[in-house]
mmCIF file of C-alpha atoms and ligand atoms in Angstrom:
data_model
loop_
_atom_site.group_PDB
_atom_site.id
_atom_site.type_symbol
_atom_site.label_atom_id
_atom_site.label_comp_id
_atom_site.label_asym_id
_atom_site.label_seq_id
_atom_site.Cartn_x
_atom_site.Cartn_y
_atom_site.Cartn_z
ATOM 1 C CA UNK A 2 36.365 47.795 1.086
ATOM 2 C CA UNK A 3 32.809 47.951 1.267
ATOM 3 C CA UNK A 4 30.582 51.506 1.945
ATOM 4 C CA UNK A 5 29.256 50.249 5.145
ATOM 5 C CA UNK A 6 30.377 49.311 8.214
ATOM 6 C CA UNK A 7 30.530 46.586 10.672
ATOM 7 C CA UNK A 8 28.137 47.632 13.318
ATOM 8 C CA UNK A 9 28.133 46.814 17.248
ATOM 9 C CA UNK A 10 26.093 44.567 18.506
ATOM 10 C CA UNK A 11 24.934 45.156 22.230
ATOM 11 C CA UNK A 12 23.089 43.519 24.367
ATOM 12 C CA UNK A 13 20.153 45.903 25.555
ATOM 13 C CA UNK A 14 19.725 45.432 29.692
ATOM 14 C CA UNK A 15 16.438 47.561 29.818
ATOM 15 C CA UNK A 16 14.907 45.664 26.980
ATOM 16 C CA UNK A 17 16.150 42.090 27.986
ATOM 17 C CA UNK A 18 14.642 42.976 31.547
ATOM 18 C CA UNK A 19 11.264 44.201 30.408
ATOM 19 C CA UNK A 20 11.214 41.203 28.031
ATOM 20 C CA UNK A 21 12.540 38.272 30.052
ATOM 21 C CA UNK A 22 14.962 37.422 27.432
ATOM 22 C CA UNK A 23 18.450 38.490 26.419
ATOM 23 C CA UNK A 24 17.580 41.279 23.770
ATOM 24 C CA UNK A 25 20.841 42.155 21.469
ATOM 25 C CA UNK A 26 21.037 45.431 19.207
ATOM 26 C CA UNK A 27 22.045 45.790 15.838
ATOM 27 C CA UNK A 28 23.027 49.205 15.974
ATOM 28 C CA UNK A 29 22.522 49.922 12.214
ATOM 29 C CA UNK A 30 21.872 53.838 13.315
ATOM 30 C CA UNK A 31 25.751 53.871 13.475
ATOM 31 C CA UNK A 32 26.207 53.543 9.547
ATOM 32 C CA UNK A 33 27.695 56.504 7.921
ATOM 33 C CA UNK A 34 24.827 57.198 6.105
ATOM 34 C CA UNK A 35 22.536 56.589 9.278
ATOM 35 C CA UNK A 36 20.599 53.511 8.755
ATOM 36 C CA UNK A 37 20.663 50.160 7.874
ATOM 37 C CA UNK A 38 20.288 51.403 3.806
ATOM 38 C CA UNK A 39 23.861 51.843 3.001
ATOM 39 C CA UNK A 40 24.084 48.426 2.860
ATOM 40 C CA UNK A 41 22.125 47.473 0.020
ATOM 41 C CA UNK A 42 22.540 50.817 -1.386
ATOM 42 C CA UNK A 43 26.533 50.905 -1.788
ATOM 43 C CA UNK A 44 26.519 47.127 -2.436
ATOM 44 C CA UNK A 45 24.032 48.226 -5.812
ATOM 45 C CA UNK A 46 26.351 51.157 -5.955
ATOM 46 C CA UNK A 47 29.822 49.573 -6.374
ATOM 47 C CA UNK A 48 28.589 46.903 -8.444
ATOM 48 C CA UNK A 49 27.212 49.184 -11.186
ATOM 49 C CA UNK A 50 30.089 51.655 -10.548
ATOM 50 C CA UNK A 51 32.754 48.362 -11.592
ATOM 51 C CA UNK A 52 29.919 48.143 -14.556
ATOM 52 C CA UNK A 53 30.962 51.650 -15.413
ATOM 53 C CA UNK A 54 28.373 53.974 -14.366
ATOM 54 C CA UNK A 55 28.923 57.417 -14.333
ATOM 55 C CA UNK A 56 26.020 58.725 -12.407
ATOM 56 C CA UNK A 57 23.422 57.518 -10.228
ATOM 57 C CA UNK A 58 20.003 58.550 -9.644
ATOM 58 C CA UNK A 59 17.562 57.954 -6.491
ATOM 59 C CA UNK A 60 14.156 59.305 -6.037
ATOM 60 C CA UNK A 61 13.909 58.696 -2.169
ATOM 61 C CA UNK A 62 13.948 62.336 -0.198
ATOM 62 C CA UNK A 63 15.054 59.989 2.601
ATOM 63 C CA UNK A 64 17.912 57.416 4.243
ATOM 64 C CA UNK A 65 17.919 55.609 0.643
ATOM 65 C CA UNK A 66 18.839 58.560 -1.003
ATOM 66 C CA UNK A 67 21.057 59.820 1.791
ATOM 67 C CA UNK A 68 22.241 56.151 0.842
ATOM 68 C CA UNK A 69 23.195 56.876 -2.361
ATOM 69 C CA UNK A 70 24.554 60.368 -2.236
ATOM 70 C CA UNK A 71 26.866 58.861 0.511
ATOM 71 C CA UNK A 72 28.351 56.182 -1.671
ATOM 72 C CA UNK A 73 28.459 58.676 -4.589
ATOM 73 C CA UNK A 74 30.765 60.806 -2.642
ATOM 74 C CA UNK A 75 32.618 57.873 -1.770
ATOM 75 C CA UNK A 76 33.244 56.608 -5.377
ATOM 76 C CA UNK A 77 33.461 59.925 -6.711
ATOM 77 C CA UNK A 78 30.200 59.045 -8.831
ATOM 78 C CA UNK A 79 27.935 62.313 -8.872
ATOM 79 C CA UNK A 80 24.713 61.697 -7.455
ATOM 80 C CA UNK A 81 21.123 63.034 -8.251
ATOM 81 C CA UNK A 82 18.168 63.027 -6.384
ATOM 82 C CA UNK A 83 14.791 63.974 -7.148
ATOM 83 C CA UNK A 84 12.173 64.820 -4.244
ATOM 84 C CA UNK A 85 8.643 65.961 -4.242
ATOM 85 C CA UNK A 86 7.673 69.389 -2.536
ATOM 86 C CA UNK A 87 6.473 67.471 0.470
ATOM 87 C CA UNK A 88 10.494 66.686 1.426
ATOM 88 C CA UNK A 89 11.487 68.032 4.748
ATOM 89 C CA UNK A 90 14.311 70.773 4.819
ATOM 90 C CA UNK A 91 16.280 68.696 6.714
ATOM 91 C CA UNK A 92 15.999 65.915 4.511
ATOM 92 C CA UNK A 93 16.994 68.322 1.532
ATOM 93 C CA UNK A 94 19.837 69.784 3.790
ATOM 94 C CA UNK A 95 21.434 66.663 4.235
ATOM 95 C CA UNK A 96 21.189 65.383 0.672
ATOM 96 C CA UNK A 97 22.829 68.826 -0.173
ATOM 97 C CA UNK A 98 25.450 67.857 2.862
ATOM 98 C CA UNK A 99 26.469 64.989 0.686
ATOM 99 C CA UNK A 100 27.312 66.618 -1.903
ATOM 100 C CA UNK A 101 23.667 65.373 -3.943
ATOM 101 C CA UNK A 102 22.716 67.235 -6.660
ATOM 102 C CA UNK A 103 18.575 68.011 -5.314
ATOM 103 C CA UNK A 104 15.568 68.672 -7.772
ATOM 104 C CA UNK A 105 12.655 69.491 -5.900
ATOM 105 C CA UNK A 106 9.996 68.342 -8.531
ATOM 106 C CA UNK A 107 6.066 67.013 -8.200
ATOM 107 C CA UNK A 108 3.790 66.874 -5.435
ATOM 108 C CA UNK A 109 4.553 63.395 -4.411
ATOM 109 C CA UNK A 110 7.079 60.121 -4.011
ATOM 110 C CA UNK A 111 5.609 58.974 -7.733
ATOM 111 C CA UNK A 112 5.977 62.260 -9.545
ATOM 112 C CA UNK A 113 9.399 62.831 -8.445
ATOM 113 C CA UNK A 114 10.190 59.132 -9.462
ATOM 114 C CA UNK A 115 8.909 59.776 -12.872
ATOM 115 C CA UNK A 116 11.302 62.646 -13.224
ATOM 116 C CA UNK A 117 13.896 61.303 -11.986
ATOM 117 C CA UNK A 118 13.372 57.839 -14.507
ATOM 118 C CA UNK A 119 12.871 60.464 -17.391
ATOM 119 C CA UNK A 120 16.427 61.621 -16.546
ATOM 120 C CA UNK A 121 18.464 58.198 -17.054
ATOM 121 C CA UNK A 122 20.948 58.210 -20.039
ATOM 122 C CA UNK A 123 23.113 55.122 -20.779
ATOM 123 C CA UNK A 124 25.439 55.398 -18.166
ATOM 124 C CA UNK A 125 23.519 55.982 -15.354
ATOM 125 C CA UNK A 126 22.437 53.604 -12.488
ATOM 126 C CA UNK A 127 19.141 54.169 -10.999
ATOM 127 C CA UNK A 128 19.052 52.927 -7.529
ATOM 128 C CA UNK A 129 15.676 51.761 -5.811
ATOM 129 C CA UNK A 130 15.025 52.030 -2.027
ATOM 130 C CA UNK A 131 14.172 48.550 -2.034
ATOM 131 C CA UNK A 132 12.987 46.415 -4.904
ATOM 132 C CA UNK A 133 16.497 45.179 -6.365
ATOM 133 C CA UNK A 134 17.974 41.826 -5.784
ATOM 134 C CA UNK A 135 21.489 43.869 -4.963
ATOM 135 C CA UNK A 136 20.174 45.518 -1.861
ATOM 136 C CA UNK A 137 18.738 42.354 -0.367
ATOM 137 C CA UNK A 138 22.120 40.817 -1.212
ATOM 138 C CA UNK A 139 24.088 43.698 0.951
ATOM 139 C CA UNK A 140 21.504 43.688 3.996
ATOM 140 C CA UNK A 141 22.291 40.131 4.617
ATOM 141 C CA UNK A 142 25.529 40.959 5.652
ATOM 142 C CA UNK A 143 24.433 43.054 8.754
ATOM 143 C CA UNK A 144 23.246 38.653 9.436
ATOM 144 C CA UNK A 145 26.512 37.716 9.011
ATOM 145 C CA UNK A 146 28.002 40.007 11.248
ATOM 146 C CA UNK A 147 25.741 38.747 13.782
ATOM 147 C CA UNK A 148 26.869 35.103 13.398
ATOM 148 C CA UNK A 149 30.355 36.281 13.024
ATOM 149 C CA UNK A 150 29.969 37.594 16.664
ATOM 150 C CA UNK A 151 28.955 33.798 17.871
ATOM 151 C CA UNK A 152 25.144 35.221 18.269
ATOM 152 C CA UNK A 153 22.652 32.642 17.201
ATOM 153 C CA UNK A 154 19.132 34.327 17.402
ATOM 154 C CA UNK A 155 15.645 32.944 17.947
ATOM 155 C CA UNK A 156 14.345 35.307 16.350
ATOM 156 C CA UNK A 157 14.239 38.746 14.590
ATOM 157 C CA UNK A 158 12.699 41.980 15.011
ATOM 158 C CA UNK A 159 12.817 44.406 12.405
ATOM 159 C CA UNK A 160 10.553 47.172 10.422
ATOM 160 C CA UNK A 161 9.253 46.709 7.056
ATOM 161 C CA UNK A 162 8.417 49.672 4.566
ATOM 162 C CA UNK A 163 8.699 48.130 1.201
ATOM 163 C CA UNK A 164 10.616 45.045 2.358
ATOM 164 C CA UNK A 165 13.652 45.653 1.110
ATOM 165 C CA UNK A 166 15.324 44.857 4.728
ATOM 166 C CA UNK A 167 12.850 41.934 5.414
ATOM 167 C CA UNK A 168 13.943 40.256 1.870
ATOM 168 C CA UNK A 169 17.556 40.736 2.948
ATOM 169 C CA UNK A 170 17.252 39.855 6.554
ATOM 170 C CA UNK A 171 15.787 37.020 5.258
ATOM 171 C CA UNK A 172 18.605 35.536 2.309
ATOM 172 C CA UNK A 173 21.084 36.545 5.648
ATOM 173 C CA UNK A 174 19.767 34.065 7.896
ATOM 174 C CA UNK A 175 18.551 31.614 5.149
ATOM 175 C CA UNK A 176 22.850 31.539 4.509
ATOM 176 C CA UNK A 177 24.069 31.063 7.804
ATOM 177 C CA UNK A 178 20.704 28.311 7.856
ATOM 178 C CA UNK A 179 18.648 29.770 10.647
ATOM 179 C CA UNK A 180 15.368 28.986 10.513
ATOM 180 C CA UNK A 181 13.654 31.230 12.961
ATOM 181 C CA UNK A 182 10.894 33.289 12.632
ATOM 182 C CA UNK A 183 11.041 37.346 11.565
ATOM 183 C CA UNK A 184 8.216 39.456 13.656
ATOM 184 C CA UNK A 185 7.958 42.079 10.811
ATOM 185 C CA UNK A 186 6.794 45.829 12.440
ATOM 186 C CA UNK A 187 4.843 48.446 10.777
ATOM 187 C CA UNK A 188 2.923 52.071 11.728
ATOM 188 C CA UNK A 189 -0.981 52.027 12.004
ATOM 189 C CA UNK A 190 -0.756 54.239 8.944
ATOM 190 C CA UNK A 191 1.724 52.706 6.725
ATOM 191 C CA UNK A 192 0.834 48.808 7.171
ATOM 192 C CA UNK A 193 1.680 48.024 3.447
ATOM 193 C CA UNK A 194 2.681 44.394 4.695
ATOM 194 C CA UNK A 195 -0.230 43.394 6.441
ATOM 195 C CA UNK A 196 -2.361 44.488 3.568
ATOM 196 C CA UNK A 197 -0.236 42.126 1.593
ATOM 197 C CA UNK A 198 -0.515 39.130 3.911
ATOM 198 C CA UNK A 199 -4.520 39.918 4.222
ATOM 199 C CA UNK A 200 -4.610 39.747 0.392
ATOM 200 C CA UNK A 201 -2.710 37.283 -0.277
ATOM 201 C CA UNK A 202 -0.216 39.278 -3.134
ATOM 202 C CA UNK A 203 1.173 42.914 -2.320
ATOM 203 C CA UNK A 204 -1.276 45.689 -2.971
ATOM 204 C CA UNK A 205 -1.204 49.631 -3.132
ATOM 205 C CA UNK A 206 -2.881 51.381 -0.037
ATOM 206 C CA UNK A 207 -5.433 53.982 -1.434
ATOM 207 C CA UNK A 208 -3.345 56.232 1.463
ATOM 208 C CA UNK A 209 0.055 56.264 3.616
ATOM 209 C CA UNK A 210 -0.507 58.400 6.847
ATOM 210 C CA UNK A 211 1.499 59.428 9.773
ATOM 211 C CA UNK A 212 5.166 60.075 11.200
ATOM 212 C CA UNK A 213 7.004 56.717 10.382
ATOM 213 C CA UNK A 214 7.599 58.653 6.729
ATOM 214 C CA UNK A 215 10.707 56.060 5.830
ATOM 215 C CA UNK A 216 8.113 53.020 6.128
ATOM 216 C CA UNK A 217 6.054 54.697 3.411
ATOM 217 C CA UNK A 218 5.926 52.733 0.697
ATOM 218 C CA UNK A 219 2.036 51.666 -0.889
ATOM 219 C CA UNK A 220 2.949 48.503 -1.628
ATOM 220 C CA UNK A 221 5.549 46.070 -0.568
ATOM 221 C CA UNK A 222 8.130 44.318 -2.998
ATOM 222 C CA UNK A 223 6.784 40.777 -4.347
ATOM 223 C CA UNK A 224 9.823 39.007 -2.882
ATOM 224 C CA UNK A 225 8.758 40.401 0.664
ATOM 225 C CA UNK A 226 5.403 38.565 0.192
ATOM 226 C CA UNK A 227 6.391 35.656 -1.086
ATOM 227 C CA UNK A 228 9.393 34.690 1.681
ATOM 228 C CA UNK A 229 6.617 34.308 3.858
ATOM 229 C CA UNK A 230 5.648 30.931 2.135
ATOM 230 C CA UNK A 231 8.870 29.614 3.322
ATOM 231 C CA UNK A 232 10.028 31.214 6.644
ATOM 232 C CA UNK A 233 7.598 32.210 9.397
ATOM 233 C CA UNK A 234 6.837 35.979 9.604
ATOM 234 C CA UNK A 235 5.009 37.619 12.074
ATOM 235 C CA UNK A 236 3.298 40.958 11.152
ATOM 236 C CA UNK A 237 2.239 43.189 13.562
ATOM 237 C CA UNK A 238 1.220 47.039 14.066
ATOM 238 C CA UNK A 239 1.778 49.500 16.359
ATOM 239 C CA UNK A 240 0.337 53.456 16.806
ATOM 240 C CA UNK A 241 2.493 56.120 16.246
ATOM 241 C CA UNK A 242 2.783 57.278 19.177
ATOM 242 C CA UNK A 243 4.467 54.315 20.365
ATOM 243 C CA UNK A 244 6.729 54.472 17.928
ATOM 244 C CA UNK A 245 7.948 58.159 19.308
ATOM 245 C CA UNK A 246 7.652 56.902 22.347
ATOM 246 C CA UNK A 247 9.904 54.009 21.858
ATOM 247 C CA UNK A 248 12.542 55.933 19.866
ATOM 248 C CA UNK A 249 12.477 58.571 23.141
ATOM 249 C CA UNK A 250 12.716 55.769 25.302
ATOM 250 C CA UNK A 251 15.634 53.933 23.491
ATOM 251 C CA UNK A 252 17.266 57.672 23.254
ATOM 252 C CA UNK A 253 17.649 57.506 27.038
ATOM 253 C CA UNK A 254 18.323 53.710 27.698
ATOM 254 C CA UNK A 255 20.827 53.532 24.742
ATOM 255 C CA UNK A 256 21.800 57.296 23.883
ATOM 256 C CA UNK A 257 21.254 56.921 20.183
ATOM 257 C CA UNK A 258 18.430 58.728 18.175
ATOM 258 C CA UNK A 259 16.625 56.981 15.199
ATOM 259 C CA UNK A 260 13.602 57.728 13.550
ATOM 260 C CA UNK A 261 9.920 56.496 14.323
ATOM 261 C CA UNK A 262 10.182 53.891 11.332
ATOM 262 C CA UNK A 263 12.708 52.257 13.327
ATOM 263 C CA UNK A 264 10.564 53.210 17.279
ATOM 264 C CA UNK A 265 7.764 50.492 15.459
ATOM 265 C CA UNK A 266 9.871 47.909 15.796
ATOM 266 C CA UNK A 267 11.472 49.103 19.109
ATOM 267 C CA UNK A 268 7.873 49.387 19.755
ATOM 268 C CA UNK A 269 7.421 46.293 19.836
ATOM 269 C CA UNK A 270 9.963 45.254 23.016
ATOM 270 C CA UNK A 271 8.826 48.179 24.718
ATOM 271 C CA UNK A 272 5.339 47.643 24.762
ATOM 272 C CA UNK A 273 5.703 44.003 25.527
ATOM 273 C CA UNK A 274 3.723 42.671 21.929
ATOM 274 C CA UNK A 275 5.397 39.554 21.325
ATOM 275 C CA UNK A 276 6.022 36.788 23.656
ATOM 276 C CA UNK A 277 9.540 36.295 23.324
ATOM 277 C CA UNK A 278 10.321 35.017 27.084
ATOM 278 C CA UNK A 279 10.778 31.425 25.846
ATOM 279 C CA UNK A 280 13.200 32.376 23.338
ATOM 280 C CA UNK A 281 16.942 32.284 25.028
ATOM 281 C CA UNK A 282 18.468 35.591 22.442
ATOM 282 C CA UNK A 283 16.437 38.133 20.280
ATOM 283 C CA UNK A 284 17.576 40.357 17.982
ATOM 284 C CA UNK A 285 16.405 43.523 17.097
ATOM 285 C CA UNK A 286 17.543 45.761 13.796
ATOM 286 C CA UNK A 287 17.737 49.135 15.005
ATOM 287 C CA UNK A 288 17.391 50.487 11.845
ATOM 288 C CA UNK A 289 18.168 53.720 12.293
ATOM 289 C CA UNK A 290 17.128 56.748 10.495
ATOM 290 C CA UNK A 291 18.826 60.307 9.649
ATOM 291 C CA UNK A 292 15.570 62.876 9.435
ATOM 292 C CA UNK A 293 14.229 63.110 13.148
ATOM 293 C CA UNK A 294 15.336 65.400 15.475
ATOM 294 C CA UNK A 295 14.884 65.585 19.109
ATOM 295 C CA UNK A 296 13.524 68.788 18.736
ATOM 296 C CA UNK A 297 11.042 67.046 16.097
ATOM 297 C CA UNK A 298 10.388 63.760 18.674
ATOM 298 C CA UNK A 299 9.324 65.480 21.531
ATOM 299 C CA UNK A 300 7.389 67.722 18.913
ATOM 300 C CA UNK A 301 4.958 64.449 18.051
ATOM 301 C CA UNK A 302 1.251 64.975 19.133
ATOM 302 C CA UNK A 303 -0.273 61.972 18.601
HETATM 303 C C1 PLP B 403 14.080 52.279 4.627
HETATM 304 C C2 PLP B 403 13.884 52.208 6.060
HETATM 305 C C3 PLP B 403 13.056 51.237 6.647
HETATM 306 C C4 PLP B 403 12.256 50.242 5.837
HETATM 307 O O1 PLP B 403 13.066 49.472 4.995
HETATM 308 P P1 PLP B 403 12.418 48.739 3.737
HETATM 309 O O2 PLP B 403 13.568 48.066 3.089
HETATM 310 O O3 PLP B 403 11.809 49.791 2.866
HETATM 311 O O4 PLP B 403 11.401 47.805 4.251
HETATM 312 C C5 PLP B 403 12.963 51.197 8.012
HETATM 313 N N1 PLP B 403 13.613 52.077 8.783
HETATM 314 C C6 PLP B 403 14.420 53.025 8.274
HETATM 315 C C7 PLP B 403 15.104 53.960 9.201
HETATM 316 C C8 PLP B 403 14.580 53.122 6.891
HETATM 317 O O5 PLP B 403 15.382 54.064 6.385
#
């Protein structure tokens, strides 16, 4: 039995509407863990766990850590997590909910990450929020699911932070052989992707900025840059503000609250970016996302 669940896949009538196309939802803010992450995360976990690991360490304060303390709690594995002082309490909270052991240590993501890589002893697994060949190979399931349901996209619409979801959106639809193009959606602020593309080979930005906090990664994983030499990937930006925007808007049409990493790509129908009325079905990864609130949404000045 795997740690994540099948999730529906609805067709959105406000967004198909505003978009001239038939726009279907895969609700991936339904997973137990709240996003799309549990995916990759508990396929890494239960292979390591049949390897015989006895502990497993993250260093993300958010859904990849939530990730893994949810599939720790699941296996019985315990689970901890290191975070810099910048985590929210909520994010903490959570963690705790799981049943994560939480060391609040460093004033950033890399700190924390060193401590939590000078913890690993021999029978520990530590689990990356994106750059492992295991997580792509559990994201491309939420593909298969898709197909499964006789859906045959056009295209895809998804957010990227370190392209851990693009590289297994990608190996999904390269094994069910659709060859369509991915629009690939990022904050203003936390365009790690498009600085990758405009270089030519993934680079660090000097500075990650604004509310889509899960998208904040400096640089993207190599295999995120270099899919785009064989599939067709469309990167685009949008402000923050539309991302809150979009994830209030999507709270009313669709009664389901995710976080402004996954508004950028919802962004992207709601604002009308890409021309997608030629297309006949487009599908949209609603990510998901555990640390907004409502309170917290409606909170956004931008
Ligand atoms: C992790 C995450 C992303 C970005 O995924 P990457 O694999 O890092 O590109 C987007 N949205 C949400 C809600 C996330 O948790």
């Amino acid at each position: 039995m795997p740690l994540h669940i099948n999730t529906p896949l609805l067709e959105s009538l406000p967004l198909s509407r505003l978009n001239r196309t038939q726009v279907w939802l895969k609700m991936e803010a339904m997973q137990p863990s709240g996003s799309f992450k549990i995916r990759g995360v508990g396929h890494a976990c239960e292979q390591h766990y049949a390897r015989g690991a006895c502990r497993f360490i993250s260093s993300s304060g958010g859904n990849a850590g939530l990730a893994v303390a949810y599939a720790g709690r699941k296996l019985g594995v315990p689970v901890i997590v290191v975070v810099p002082e910048t985590t929210s309490e909520r994010a903490r909270h959570l963690l705790r909910l799981e049943g994560a052991d939480v060391r609040v240590q460093g004033k950033n993501w890399a700190e924390a990450n060193l401590m939590a890589l000078s913890l690993l002893e021999q029978n520990d697994a530590f689990i990356h929020p994106f750059d492992d060949p295991l997580l792509w190979e559990g994201h491309a399931s939420l593909i298969d699911e898709v197909v499964a349901e006789g859906v045959r996209p056009d295209a895809v619409i998804l957010s990227v932070g370190g392209g851990g979801l693009l590289a297994g959106v990608d190996l999904g639809l390269r094994r069910n052989h659709l060859d369509i193009p991915i629009f690939a959606i990022e904050t203003e602020g936390m365009a790690s992707f498009n600085a990758a593309l405009a270089s030519g080979q993934p680079i660090a930005l000097p500075e990650l900025t604004g509310v889509a906090t899960s998208l904040g990664a400096r640089q993207v994983c190599q295999r995120a840059y270099d899919l785009t030499r064989e599939r067709e990937v469309i990167s685009l930006s949008v402000s923050d503000k539309q991302a809150v925007q979009a994830c209030l808007s999507f709270l009313d049409d669709h009664r389901t609250l995710v976080e402004p990493a996954c508004g950028a790509a919802l962004a992207a129908l709601y604002e009308s970016k890409i021309a997608v009325n030629t297309m006949s079905n487009v599908l949209i990864i609603v990510c998901g996302g555990s640390t907004s609130t409502s309170a917290s949404l409606h909170g956004f000045k931008g």
